[in-house]
Tab-separated table of C-alpha atoms in Angstrom:
chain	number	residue	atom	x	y	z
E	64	UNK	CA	150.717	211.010	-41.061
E	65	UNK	CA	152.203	209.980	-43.968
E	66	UNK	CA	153.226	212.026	-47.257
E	67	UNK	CA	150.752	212.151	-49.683
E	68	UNK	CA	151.814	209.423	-52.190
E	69	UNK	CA	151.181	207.884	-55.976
E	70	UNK	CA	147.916	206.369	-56.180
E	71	UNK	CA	148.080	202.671	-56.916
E	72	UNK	CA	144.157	201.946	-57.109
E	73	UNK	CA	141.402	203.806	-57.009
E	74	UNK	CA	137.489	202.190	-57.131
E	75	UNK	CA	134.222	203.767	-56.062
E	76	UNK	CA	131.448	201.696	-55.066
E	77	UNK	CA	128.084	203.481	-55.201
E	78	UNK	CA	125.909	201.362	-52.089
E	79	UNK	CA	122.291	201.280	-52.341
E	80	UNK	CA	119.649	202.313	-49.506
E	81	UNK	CA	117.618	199.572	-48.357
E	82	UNK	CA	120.082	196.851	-49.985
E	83	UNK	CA	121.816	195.231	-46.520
E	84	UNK	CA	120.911	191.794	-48.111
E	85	UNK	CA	123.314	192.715	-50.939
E	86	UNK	CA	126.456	194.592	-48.740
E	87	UNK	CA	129.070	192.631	-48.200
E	88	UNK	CA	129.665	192.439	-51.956
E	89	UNK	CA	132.197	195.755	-51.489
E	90	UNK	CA	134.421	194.688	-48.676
E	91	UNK	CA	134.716	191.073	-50.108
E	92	UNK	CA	135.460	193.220	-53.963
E	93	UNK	CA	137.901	195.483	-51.383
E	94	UNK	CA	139.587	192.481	-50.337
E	95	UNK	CA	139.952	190.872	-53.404
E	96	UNK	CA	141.418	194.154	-54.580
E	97	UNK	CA	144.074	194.854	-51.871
E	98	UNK	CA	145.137	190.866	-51.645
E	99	UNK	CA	145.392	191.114	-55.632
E	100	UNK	CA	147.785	194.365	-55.060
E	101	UNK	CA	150.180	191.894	-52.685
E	102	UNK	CA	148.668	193.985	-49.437
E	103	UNK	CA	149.747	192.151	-46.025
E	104	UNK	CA	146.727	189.990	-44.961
E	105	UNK	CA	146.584	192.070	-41.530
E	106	UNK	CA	145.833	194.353	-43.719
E	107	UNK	CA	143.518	192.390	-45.767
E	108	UNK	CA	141.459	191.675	-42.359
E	109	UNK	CA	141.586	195.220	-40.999
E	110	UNK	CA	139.958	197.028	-44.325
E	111	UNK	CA	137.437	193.969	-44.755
E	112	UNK	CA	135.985	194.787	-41.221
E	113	UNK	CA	135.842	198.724	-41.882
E	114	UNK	CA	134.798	198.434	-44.894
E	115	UNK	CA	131.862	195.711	-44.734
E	116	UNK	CA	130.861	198.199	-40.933
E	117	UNK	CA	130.538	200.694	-42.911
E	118	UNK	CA	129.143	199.569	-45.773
E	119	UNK	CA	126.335	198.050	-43.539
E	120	UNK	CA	125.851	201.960	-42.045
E	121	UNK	CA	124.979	203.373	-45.170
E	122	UNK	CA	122.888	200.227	-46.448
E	123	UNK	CA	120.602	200.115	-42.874
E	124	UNK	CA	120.748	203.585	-41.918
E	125	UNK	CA	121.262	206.457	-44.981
E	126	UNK	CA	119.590	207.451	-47.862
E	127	UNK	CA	122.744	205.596	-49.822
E	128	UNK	CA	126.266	206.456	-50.318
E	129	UNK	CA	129.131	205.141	-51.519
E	130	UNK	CA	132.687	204.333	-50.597
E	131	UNK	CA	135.728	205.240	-52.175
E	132	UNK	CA	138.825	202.791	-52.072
E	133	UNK	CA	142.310	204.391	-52.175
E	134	UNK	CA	145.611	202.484	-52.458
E	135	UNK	CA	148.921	203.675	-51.780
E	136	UNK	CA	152.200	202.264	-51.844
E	137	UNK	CA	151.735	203.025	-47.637
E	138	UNK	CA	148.646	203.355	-46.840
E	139	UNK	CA	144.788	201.943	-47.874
E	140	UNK	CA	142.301	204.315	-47.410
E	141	UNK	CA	138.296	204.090	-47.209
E	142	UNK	CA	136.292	206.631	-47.686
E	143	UNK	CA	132.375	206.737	-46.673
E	144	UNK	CA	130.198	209.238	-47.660
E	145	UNK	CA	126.435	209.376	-47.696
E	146	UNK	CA	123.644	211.623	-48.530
E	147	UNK	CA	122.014	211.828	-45.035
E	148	UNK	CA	120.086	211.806	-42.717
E	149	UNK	CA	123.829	212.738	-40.608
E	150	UNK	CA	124.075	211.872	-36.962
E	151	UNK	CA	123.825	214.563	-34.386
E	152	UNK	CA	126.093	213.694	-32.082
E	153	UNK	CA	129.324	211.540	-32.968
E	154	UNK	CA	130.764	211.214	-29.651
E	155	UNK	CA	127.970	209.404	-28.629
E	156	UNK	CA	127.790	207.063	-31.596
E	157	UNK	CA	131.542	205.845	-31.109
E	158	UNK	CA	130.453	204.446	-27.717
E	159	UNK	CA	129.696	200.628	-28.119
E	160	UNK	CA	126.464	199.445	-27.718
E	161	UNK	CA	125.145	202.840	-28.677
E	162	UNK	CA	122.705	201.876	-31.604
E	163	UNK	CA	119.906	203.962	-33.803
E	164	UNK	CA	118.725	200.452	-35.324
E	165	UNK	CA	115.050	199.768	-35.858
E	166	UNK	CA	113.712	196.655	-34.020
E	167	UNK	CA	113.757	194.770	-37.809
E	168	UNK	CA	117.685	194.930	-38.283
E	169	UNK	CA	118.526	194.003	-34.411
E	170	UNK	CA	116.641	190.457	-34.894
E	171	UNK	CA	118.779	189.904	-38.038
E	172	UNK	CA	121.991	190.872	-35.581
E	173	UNK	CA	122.717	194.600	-36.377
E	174	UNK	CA	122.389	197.421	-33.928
E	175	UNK	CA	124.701	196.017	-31.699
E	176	UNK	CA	126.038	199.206	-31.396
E	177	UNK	CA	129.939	198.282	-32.478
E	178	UNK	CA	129.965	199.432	-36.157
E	179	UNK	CA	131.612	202.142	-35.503
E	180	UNK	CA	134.264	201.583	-32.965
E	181	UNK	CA	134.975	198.624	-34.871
E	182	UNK	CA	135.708	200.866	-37.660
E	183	UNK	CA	137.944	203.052	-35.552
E	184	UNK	CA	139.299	199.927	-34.291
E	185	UNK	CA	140.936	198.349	-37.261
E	186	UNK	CA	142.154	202.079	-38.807
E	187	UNK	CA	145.206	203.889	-38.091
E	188	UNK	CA	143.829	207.255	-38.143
E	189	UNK	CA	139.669	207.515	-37.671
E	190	UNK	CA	138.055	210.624	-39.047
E	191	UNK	CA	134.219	211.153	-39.175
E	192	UNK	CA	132.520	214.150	-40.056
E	193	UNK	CA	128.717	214.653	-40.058
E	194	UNK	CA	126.080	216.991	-40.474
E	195	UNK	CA	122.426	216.154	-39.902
E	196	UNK	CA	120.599	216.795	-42.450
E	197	UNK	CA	123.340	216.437	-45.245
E	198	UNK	CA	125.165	213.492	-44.476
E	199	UNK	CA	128.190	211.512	-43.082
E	200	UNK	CA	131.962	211.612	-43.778
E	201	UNK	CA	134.192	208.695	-42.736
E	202	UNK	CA	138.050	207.961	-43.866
E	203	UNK	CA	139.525	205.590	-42.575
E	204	UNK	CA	143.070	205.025	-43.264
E	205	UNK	CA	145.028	201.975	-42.751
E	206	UNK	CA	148.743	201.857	-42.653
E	207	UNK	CA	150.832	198.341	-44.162
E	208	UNK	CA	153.562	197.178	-43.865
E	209	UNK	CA	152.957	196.981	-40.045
E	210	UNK	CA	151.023	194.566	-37.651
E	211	UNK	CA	149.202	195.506	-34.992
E	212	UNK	CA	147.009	192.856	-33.965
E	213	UNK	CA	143.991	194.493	-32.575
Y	202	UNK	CA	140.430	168.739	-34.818
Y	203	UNK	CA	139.647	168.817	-38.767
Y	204	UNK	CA	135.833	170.150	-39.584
Y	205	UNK	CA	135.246	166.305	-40.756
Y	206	UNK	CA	135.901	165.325	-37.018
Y	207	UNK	CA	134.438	167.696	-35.252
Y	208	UNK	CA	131.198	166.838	-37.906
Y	209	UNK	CA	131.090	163.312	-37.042
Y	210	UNK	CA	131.771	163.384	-33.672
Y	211	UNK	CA	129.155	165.936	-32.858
Y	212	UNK	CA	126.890	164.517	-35.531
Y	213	UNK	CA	126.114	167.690	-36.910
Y	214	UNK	CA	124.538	167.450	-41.013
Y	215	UNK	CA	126.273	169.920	-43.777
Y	216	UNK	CA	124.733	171.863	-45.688
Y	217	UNK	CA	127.299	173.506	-47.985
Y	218	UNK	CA	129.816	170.327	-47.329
Y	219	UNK	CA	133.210	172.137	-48.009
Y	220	UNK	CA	136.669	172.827	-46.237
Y	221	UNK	CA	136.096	169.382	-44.241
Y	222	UNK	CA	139.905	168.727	-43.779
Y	223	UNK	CA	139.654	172.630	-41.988
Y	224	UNK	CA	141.135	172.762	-38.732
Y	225	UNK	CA	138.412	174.379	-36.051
Y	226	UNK	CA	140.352	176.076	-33.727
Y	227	UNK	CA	137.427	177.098	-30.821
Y	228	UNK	CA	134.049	178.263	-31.207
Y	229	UNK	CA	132.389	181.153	-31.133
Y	230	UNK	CA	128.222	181.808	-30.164
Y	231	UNK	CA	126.932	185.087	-31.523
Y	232	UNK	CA	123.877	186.517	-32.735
Y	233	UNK	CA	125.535	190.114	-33.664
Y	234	UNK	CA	127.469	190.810	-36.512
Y	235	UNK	CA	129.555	192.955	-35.576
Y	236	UNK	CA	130.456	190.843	-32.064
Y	237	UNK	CA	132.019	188.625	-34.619
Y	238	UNK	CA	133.200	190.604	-36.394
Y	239	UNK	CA	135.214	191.825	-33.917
Y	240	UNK	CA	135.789	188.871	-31.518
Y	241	UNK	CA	135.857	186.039	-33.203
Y	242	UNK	CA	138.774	184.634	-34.805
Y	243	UNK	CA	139.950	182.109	-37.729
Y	244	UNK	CA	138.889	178.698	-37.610
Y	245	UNK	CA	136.515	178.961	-35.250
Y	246	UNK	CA	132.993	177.482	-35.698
Y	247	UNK	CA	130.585	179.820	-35.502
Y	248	UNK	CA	127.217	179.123	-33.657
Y	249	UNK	CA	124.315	181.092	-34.554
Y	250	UNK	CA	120.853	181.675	-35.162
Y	251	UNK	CA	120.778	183.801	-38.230
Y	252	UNK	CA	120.869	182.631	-41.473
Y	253	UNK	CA	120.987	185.470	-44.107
Y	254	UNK	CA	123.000	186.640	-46.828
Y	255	UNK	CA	125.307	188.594	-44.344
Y	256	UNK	CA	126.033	185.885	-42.366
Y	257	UNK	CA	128.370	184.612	-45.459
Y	258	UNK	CA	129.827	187.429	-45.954
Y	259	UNK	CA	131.340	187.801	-42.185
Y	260	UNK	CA	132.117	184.148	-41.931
Y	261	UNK	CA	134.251	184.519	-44.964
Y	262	UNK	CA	135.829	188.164	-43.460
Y	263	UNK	CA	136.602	186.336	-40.696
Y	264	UNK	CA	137.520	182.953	-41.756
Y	265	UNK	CA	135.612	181.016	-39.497
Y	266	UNK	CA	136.127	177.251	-40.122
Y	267	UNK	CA	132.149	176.486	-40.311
Y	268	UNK	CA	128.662	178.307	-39.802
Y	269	UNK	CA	126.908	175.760	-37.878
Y	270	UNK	CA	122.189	176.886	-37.520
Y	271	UNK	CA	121.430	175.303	-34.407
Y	272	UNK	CA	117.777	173.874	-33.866
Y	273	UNK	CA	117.625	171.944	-36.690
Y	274	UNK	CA	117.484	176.043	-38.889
Y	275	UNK	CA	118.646	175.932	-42.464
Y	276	UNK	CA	119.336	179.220	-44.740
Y	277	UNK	CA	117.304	179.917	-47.875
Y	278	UNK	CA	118.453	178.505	-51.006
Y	279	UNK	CA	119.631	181.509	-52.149
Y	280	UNK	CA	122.222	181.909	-48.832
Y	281	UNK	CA	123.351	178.017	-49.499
Y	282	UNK	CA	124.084	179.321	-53.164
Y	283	UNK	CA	125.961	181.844	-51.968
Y	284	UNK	CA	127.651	179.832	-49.548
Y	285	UNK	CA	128.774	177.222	-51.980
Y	286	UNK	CA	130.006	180.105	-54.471
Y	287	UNK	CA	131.950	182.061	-51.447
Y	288	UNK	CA	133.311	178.968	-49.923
Y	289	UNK	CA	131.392	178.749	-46.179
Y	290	UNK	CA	130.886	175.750	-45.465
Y	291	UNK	CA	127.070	175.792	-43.176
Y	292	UNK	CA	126.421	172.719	-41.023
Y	293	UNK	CA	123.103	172.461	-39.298
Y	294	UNK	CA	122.265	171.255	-35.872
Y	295	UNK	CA	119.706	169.799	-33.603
Y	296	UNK	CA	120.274	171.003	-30.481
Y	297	UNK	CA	120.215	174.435	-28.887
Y	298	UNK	CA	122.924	176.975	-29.041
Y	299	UNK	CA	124.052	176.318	-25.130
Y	300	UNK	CA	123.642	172.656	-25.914
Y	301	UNK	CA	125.873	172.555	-28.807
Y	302	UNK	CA	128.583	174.781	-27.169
Y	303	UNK	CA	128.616	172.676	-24.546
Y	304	UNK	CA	129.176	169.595	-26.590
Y	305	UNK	CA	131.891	171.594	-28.758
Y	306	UNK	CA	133.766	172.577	-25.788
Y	307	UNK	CA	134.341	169.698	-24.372
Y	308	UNK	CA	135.251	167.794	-27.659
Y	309	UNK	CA	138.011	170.201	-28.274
Y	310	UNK	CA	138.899	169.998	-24.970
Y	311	UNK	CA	138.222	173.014	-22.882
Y	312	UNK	CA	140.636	175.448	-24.609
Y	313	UNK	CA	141.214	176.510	-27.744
């Protein structure tokens, strides 16, 4: 893991309960962000996909949250938090097509159970802590000034 | 193929008309969000039945050369506002999803 670096951005984006109609809005600001800050586009891509994932977790499936956008000179690093309900068992949500989603947000194509490995997918290092009844932890750290084409 | 060509030949009507001289690279039928998010790739046009707000947003994450709402399906205003703003261009079609596939792969070919 990297050192611990200067800070070349930092945002936080509160997300809403309820408002999936809306998300999207903080990966596209994310991207607009990182490309702005001359990040690689592989690394443009990757944080776009964890980002808008996990902004669509806490907009379909948590009492709201918000995500936390760290730039460093290495790394990019998104943070998720939200204020519950938590998920009891995180091994079994990083399986694909393992999905909690009401009937209402499969027919408009979530739920397909790939949120989170897609997360885990596109980061370098994958951390997600939870505890039901509080809430869930993700950050997700990307590294640039490499490709990996996943 | 540009997005113009692959609009005329499979006579398919825009909706947000933009990025015409696009090149589409393959396509790409999917329902799920994040199957395209993970799977599919730039310039591909993406075939699909949905047609809300988050739709946009993935095309653009992923670059996809064209939405295209099969069965003759058109967003809301508010999505072709969007759209227009974010730079997606949306086609509709006629046909079915397998239908319009089929018709796309063999106009490009067979292979991306």
């Amino acid at each position: 893991m990297p050192a611990e670096t200067a800070i070349l951005l930092r945002r936080v984006f509160p997300v809403p309960p309820d408002a999936f109609d809306q998300a999207g809005q903080v990966s596209t600001e994310v991207r607009r962000l990182l490309r702005g800050l001359g990040a690689e586009p592989e690394v443009v891509r990757r944080a776009g996909i964890v980002c808008f994932e996990g902004e669509m977790n806490i907009a379909l499936y948590t009492k709201g949250g918000r995500i936390v956008l760290v730039v460093r000179p290495e790394v990019v690093e998104l943070l998720f938090s939200d204020r519950g309900p938590g998920i009891a068992d995180i091994e079994l949500v990083k399986q694909p097509g393992y999905s909690t989603a009401p009937d209402w947000a499969r027919e408009l194509g979530f739920g397909a159970g790939m949120g989170i490995p897609n997360m885990e997918k596109n980061s370098d290092e994958f951390h997600i802590f939870s505890r039901v009844g509080q809430g869930t932890v993700i950050r997700a750290t990307i590294y640039r000034g490499r490709h990996d084409p996943s | 193929m540009t997005l113009a060509e692959v609009v005329a030949a499979l006579g398919l009507v825009p909706l947000v008309e933009l990025g015409l001289e696009r090149r589409v690279r393959w396509g790409f039928c999917s329902d799920l969000l994040s199957d395209v998010l993970a799977h599919a790739q730039e310039g591909d046009l993406w075939i699909t039945h949905q047609r809300h707000l988050n739709v946009v947003a993935v095309a653009k994450l992923k670059g996809v050369a064209a939405v295209v709402c099969v069965r003759g399906s058109r967003p809301s205003r508010e999505v072709l506002r969007t759209a227009q703003e974010e730079g997606v261009p949306i086609l509709s079609a006629q046909e079915d999803a397998f239908e319009l596939a089929g018709r796309l792969y063999r106009l490009l070919g067979g292979e991306p």
